[in-house]
Coordinates of C-alpha atoms in Angstrom, one line a residue:
X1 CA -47.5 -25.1 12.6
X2 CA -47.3 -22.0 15.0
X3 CA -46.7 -19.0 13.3
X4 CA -46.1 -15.7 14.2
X5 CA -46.3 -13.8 11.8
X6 CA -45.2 -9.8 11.4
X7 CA -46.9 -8.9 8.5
X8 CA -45.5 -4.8 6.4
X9 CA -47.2 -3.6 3.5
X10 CA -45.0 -1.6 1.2
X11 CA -46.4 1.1 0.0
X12 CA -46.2 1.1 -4.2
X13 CA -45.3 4.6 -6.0
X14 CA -47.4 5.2 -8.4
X15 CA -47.0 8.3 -10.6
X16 CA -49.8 10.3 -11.0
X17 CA -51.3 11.1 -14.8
X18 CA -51.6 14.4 -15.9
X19 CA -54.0 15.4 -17.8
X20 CA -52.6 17.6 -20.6
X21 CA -55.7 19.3 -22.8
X22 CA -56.4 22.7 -23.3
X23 CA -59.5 24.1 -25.0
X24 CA -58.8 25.4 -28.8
X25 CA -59.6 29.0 -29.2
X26 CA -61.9 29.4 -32.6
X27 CA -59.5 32.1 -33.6
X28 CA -56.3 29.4 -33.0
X29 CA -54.4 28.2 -36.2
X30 CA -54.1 24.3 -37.0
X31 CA -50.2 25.2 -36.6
X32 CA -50.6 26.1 -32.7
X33 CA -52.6 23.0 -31.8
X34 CA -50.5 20.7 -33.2
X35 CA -47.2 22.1 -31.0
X36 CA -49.3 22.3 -28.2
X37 CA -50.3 18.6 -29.2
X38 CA -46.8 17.6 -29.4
X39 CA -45.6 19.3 -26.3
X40 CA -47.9 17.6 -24.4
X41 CA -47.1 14.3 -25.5
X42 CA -43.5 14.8 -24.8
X43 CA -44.2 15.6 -21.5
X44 CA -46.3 12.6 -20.9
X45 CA -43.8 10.2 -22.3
X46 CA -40.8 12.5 -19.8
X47 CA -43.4 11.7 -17.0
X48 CA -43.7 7.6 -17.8
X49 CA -40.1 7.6 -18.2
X50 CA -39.4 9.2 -14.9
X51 CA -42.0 7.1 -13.2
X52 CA -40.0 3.6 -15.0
X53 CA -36.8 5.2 -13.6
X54 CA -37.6 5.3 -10.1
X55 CA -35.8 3.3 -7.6
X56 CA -38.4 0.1 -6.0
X57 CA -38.4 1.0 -2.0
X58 CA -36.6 -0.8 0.5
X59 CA -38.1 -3.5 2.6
X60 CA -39.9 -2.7 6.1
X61 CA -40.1 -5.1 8.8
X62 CA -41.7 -4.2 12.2
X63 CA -40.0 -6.1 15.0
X64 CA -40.6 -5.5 19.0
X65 CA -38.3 -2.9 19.6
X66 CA -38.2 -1.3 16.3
X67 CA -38.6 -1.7 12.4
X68 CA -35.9 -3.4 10.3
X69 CA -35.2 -1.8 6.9
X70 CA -33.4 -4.2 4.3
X71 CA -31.9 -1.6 1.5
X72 CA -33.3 -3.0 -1.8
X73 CA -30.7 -3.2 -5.1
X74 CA -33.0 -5.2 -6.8
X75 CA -35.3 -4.1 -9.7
X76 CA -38.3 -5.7 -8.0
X77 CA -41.2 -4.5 -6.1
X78 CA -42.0 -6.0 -3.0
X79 CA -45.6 -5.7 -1.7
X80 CA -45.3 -8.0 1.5
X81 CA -43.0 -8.9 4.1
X82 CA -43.5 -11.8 6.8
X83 CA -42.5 -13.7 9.4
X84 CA -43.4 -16.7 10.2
X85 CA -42.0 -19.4 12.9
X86 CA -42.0 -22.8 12.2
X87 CA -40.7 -26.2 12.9
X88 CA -38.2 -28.2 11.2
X89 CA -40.6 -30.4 9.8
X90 CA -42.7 -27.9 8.7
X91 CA -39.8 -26.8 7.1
X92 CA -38.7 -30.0 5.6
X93 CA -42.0 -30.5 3.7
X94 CA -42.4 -27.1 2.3
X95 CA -41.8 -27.0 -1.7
X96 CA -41.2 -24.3 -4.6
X97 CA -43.2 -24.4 -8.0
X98 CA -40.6 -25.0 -10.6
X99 CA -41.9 -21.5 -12.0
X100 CA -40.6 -20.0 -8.8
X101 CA -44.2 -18.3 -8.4
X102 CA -46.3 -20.2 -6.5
X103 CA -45.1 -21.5 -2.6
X104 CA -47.0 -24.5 -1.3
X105 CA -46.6 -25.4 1.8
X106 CA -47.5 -29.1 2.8
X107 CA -48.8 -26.9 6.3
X108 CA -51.7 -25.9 4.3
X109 CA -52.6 -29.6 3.4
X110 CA -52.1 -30.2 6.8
X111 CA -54.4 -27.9 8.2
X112 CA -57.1 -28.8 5.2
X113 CA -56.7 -32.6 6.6
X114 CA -56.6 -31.1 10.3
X115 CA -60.1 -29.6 9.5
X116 CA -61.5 -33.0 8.2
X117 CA -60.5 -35.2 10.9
X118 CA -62.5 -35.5 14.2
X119 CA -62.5 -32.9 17.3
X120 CA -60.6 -35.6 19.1
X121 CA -58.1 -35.6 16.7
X122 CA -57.7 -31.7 16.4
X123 CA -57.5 -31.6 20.3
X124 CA -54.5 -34.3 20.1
X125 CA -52.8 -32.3 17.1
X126 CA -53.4 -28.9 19.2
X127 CA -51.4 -30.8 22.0
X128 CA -48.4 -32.1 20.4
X129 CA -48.3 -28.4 18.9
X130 CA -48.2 -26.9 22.3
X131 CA -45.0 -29.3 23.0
X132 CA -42.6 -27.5 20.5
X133 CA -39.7 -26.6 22.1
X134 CA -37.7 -23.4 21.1
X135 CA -34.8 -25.2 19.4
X136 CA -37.9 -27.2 17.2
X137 CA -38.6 -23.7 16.2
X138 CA -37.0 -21.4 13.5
X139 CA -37.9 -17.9 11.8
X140 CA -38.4 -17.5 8.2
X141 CA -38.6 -14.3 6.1
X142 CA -41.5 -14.4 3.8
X143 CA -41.5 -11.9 0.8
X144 CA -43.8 -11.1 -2.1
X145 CA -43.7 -9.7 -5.6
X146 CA -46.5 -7.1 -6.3
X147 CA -46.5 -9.9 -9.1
X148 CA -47.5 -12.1 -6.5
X149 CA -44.3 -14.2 -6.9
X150 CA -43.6 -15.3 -3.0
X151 CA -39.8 -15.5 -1.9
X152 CA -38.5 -17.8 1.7
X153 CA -35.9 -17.2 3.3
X154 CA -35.3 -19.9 6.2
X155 CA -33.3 -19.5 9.2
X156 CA -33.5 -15.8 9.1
X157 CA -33.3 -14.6 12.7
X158 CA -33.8 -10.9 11.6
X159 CA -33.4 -9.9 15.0
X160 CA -29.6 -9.6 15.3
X161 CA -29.4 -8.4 11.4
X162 CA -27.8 -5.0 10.7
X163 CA -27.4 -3.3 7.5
X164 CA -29.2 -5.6 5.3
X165 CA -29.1 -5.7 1.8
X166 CA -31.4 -7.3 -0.7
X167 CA -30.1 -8.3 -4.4
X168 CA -30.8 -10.4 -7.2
X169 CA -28.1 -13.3 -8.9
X170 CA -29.1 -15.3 -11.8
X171 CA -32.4 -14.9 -11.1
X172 CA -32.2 -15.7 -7.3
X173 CA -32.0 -13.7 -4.2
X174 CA -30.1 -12.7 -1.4
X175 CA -29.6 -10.9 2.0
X176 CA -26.6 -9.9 3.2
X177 CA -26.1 -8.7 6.7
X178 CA -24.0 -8.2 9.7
X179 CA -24.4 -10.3 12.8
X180 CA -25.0 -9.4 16.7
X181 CA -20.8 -10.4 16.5
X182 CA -20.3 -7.8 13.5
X183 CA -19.3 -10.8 10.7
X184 CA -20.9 -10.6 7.2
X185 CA -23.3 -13.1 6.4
X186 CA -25.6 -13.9 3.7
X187 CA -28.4 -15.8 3.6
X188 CA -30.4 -17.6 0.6
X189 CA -34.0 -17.6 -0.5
X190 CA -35.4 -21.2 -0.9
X191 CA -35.9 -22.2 -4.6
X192 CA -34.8 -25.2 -6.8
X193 CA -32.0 -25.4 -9.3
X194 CA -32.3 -23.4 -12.6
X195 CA -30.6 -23.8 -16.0
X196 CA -29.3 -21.2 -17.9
X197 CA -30.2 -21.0 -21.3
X198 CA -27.2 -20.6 -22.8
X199 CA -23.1 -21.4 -21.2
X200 CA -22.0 -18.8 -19.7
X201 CA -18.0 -18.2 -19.4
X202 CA -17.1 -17.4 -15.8
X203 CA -13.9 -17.4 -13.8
X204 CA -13.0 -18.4 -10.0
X205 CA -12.2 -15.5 -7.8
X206 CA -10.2 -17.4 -5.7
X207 CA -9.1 -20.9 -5.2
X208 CA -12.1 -23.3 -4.6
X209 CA -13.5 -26.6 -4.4
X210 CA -15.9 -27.5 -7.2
X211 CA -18.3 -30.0 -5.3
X212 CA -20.3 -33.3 -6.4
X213 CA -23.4 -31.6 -4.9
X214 CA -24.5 -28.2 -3.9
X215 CA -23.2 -28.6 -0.2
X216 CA -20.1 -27.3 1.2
X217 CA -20.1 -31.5 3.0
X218 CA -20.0 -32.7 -0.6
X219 CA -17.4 -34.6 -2.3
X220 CA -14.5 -32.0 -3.7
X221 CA -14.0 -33.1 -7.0
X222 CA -11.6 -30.9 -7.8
X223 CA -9.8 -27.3 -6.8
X224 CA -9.9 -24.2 -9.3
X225 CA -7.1 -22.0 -8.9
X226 CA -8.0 -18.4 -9.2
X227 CA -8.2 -17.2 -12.4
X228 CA -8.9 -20.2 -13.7
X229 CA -12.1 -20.6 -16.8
X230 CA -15.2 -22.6 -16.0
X231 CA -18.6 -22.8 -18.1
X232 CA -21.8 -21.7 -16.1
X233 CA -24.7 -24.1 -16.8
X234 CA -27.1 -23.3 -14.2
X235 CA -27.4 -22.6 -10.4
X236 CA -29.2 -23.4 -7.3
X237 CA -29.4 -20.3 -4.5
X238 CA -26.0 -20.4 -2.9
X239 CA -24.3 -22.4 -5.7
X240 CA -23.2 -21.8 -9.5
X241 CA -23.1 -25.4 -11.4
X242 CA -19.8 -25.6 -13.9
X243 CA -18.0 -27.7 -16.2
X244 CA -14.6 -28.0 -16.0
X245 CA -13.0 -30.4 -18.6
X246 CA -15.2 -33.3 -18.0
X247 CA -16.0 -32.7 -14.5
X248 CA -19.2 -31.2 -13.9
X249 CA -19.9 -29.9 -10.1
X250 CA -21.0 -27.0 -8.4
X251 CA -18.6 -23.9 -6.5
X252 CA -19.8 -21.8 -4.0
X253 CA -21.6 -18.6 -5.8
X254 CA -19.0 -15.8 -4.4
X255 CA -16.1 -17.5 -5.7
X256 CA -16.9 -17.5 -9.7
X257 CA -17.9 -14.2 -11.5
X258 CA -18.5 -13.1 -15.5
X259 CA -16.1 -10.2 -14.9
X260 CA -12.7 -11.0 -16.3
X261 CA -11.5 -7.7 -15.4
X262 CA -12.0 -8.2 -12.0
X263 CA -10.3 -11.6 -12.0
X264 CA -7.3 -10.2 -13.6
X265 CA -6.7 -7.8 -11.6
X266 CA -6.6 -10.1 -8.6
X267 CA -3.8 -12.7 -10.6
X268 CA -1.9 -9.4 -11.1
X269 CA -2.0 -8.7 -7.6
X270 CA -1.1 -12.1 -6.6
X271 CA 1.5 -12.5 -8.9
X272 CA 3.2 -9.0 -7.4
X273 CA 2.9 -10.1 -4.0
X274 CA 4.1 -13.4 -4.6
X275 CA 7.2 -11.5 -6.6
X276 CA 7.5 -8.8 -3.7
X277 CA 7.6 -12.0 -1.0
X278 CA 10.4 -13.6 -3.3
X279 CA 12.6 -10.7 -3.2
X280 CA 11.7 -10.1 0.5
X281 CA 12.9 -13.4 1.4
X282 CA 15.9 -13.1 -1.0
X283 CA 16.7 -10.2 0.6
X284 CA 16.1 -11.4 3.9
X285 CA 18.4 -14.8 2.9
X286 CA 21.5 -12.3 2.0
X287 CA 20.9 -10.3 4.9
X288 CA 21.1 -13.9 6.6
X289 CA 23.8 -15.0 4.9
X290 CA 26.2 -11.5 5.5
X291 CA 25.1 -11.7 9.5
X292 CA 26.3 -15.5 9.4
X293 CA 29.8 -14.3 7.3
X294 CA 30.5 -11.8 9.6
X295 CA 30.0 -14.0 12.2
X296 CA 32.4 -16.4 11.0
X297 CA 34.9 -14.0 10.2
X298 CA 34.7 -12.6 13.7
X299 CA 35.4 -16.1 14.9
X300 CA 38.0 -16.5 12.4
X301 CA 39.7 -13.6 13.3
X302 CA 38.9 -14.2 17.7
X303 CA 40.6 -17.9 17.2
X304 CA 43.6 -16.2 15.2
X305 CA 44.1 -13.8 18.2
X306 CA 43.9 -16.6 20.6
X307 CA 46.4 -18.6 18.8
X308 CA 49.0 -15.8 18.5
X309 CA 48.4 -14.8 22.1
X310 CA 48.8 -18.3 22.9
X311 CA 52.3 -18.8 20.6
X312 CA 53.9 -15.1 21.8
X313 CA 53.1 -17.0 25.6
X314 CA 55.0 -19.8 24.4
X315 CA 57.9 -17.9 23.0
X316 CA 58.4 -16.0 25.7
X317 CA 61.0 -17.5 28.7
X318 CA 60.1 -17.5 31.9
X319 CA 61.4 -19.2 35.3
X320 CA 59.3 -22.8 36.0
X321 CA 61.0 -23.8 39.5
X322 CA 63.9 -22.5 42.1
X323 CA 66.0 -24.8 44.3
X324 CA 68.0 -23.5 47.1
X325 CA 71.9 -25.3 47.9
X326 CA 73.6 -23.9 51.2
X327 CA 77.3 -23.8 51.0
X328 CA 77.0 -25.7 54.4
X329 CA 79.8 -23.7 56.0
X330 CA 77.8 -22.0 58.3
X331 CA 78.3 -18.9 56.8
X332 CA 74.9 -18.6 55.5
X333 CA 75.9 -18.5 52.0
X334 CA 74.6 -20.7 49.1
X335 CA 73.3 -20.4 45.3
X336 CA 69.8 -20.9 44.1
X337 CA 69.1 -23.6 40.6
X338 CA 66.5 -21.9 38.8
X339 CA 65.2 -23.6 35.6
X340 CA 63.6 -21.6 33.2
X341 CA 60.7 -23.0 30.4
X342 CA 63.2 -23.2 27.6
X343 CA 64.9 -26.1 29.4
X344 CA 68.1 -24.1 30.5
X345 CA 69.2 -23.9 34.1
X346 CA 70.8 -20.6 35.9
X347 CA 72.6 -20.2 39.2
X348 CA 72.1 -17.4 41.2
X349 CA 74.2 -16.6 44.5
X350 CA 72.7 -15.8 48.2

């Protein structure tokens, strides 16, 4: 397995003692001592307390072009920080003590076997190694405990991270970052599935799919609406497993949360935007409806005009034709036959 590792000790506060003594005078009552005595307790114990108090440092990582800091809001102390390229099926084989604090990597057993076999051999392995190609490859984030309890992150191209943030869920951790693009992400340490020890009431945030298996490919077995109550039995990084009824599934970790309070608040807020969309499209439907009555009526009243105009035309008498007689004479005289729309005829002299 190539590696290559970048490898940041964190510096561990310790608080320093004080030594709080003070030679007795001969002429100094039994009174005084014992307040002195007492006072310098006190201020021992203020001193532990402060030094319990203070905040574990953030996470250092020395890249290329820079070190990464990942803000730390966990309670946990982290001595080391590594990274370490591997391929997938370095990957694949790696497993997690069910403890959580021991990491074996089947690459160790690997290189113990490597070390047994023949030069031939190790000159054959050393080849294949050199054919990895970059997409073979992938970065992992290796933290430890000062504890000595080892945390992996895979796929953790810390690279393009900004703002990371470390923190601790039902006993799992997390990063959360922004990418090179600017979008929120999150990525999950490796570890395998916990129970808790006792149910745990929880709520979904939103609506969601609760899942056969811990895989957002999985079979939906059914969809929470928000608000609605689950039981928490255990989880697996990324995943919380619930009951529902008689289903029993898993739903994505950021979707189901202890706090009822929180979940209320966002039914409330659904419930008045669904009630402020109602009476927008209400209002909307009568401002519809009064456009589409006026429109009518305006039609209404365009056709009436139309019709009158058309009837006060009709009423109204008016010459249709003219035919012109001579008096055939010669004198030049004659009469014209006008008929008029009503039917009646006139004469009128020339």
């Amino acid at each position: 397995m190539k590696r290559k590792v970048v490898k940041t000790l964190l510096s561990v506060s310790v608080a320093a003692s004080m030594a709080l003594s003070a030679p007795a005078a001969a002429w100094a009552s039994e009174e005084t001592a014992q307040t002195e005595s007492t006072e310098a307790g006190a201020e021992t114990e203020s001193e532990a307390d402060a030094a319990a108090e203070e905040e574990p440092e953030d996470i250092q990582i020395a890249l290329a072009d820079g070190d990464l800091t990942i803000k730390n809001q966990t309670t946990r102390t982290f001595t080391e920080a590594e990274l370490q390229e591997r391929n997938a099926a370095d990957t694949a084989e790696e497993t997690l003590e069910n403890d959580g604090e021991t990491v074996q990597e089947n690459a160790s057993a690997e290189e113990t076997d490597t070390a047994q076999e023949t030069e031939a051999d190790s000159e054959e392995a050393a080849d294949t190694s050199e054919t990895d190609t970059e997409e073979d490859l992938s970065t992992s984030l290796v933290l430890t405990e000062e504890n000595g309890e080892v945390h992996i992150f895979g796929q953790a191209d810390v690279k393009t991270w900004t703002n990371p943030v470390i923190f601790d869920e039902y006993g799992f951790l997390y990063i959360k970052y922004e990418d090179a693009d600017g979008s929120t992400k999150e990525v999950a340490e490796t570890a395998q599935e916990k129970e808790f020890e006792g149910a745990v009431t929880m709520y979904a945030s939103s609506n969601v799919h609760i899942r056969e298996k811990a895989d957002q490919e999985s079979e939906s077995l059914t969809v929470l609406q928000l608000g609605d109550e689950v039981t928490g039995i255990g989880a697996v990084p990324g995943w919380i497993k619930v009951k529902s009824g008689d289903i029993t599934g898993y739903v994505y970790h950021s979707y189901v949360t202890e706090n009822k309070a929180s979940v209320d608040a966002l039914v409330q807020a659904k419930k008045e935007a669904e009630e402020a969309a109602a009476a927008q499209a209400a209002a909307q439907a009568a401002a519809d409806a009064a456009a589409a009555q006026a429109a009518a009526d305006a039609a209404a009243a365009q056709a009436a005009a139309d019709a009158a105009a058309q009837q006060q035309q009709q009423q109204e008498v008016y010459e249709v034709s003219r035919q012109k007689f001579d008096d055939c004479d010669g004198s030049g005289h004659g009469y014209y036959e006008i008929t008029y729309s009503d039917g009646s005829v006139a004469y009128e002299e020339y």
